[in-house]
């Protein structure tokens, strides 16, 4: 079995039925927010205390954090709504193990609303379209994975791509014309980054290297995509890379490496002013959240919680 990727705890909890030799998966999140001249300070994320996973928020300026869900169930994979007034997430409350539904709540954790209640499938990693008109999800049904979308109220499921052996967190292009996602399927090398057009359902390979290519996110100015992969092969620790969004080179050979610290760096998600990234790292021995400049410089630690394992932040 290969090295575990940064969000292996989440992958193991949710994907226990998936047997894929030599690869463990990273978890990715959303590109929340609608841009602007100044970044909103608050970042939402999930954290596991060894027994349960809950949703938290942290102020990127003061480092003050708040726990938003308090249940004994799995509550995680949060992402902001377009207006940042609500948080969409998944929970297995009241369901069988590994069966998750989509929920939303107010930004302070109140007014919880359940959007789906599907006994034959698990919806995961919900992400709002840039205009809020649809929700993209990774969907597990009958042992197979799909990329699908829902209406904002959780109805009108539409499967856009699949089946695959595995699909992880989708990410909308800022213009809403394509959804990028990481998947294992026919012709992929380990995990590749693919895209699908909601209008035509055409699927395109975007990044395909010998190592797992995961966690695509987009700058608000539509110039760059960030993602994570191992720079020297599938058994090395992953780092964060940046590529021009206009690039059509799927090999990743010319993509810019933003991190090179010892340990695992993953999931670079930009602030709405494109000045900073939040990302996940265990460079200091525990998975915490870090901030860095757009070019990878000025790295600062945002959380320092030895009793928690942070994951999937959304700025």
C-alpha angles and dihedrals in degrees: 000000000000128000119298115251122231097273097041093131090060092043092051094047094050103030104043091131094056113092111193116158122227097004134090119184136240121222120227138193147204138292094231126184134050102252127250144158095290131032121245107243099222125094124186122209144150126251133191122212095194094270106046143009124231138173120256138175128213132194107235091209103043098025089226111149132199129197107228103183124045105183132125089232127085108276113174154110094079126186134177124252115239093261091042091232094113139035122220118207144147132253137181092208110148093000136106118270113291092012109118134179133199121258137172132205138179117270090261094052096259130117097042113196127187114220103180137031107180118161094186099051145033121230115205142179099012116200129182120232113246090259094042093240097121140018119225117213141176105235128203114195129157092353093304132103128227139177108234143160134222135199113257090262092054096257131111100051111201120187110215103174140009167354098225135161087243139358126188137190117332122219125199122226109240091248090053092233097116140024117214120205142161118246147164114224145121111330097008124132105227098305119349132189112244134176132212131196111226089208099052102014089226112156121213130187108235105172126014120169131151090261127063109282109205149157107037116196132170134223115238091241089059092235101113145031120203125202140157130248140145108267096211104033144309095293097054126091114270126249132191119263133189126208133180107259089226092061117113095188107117094187095076090216094133097039115124118249111223101180132038105161120133111271131031124319119186147152109036108194119179131232113243092255090053091234099114143022128216112212143169123248142161093196089126096045102270132065105259137152121264136184128218138172122263091264094048096261133121096039114193131178113243102183130029108185115144090182094056135057109214121209145171102011118194119200 
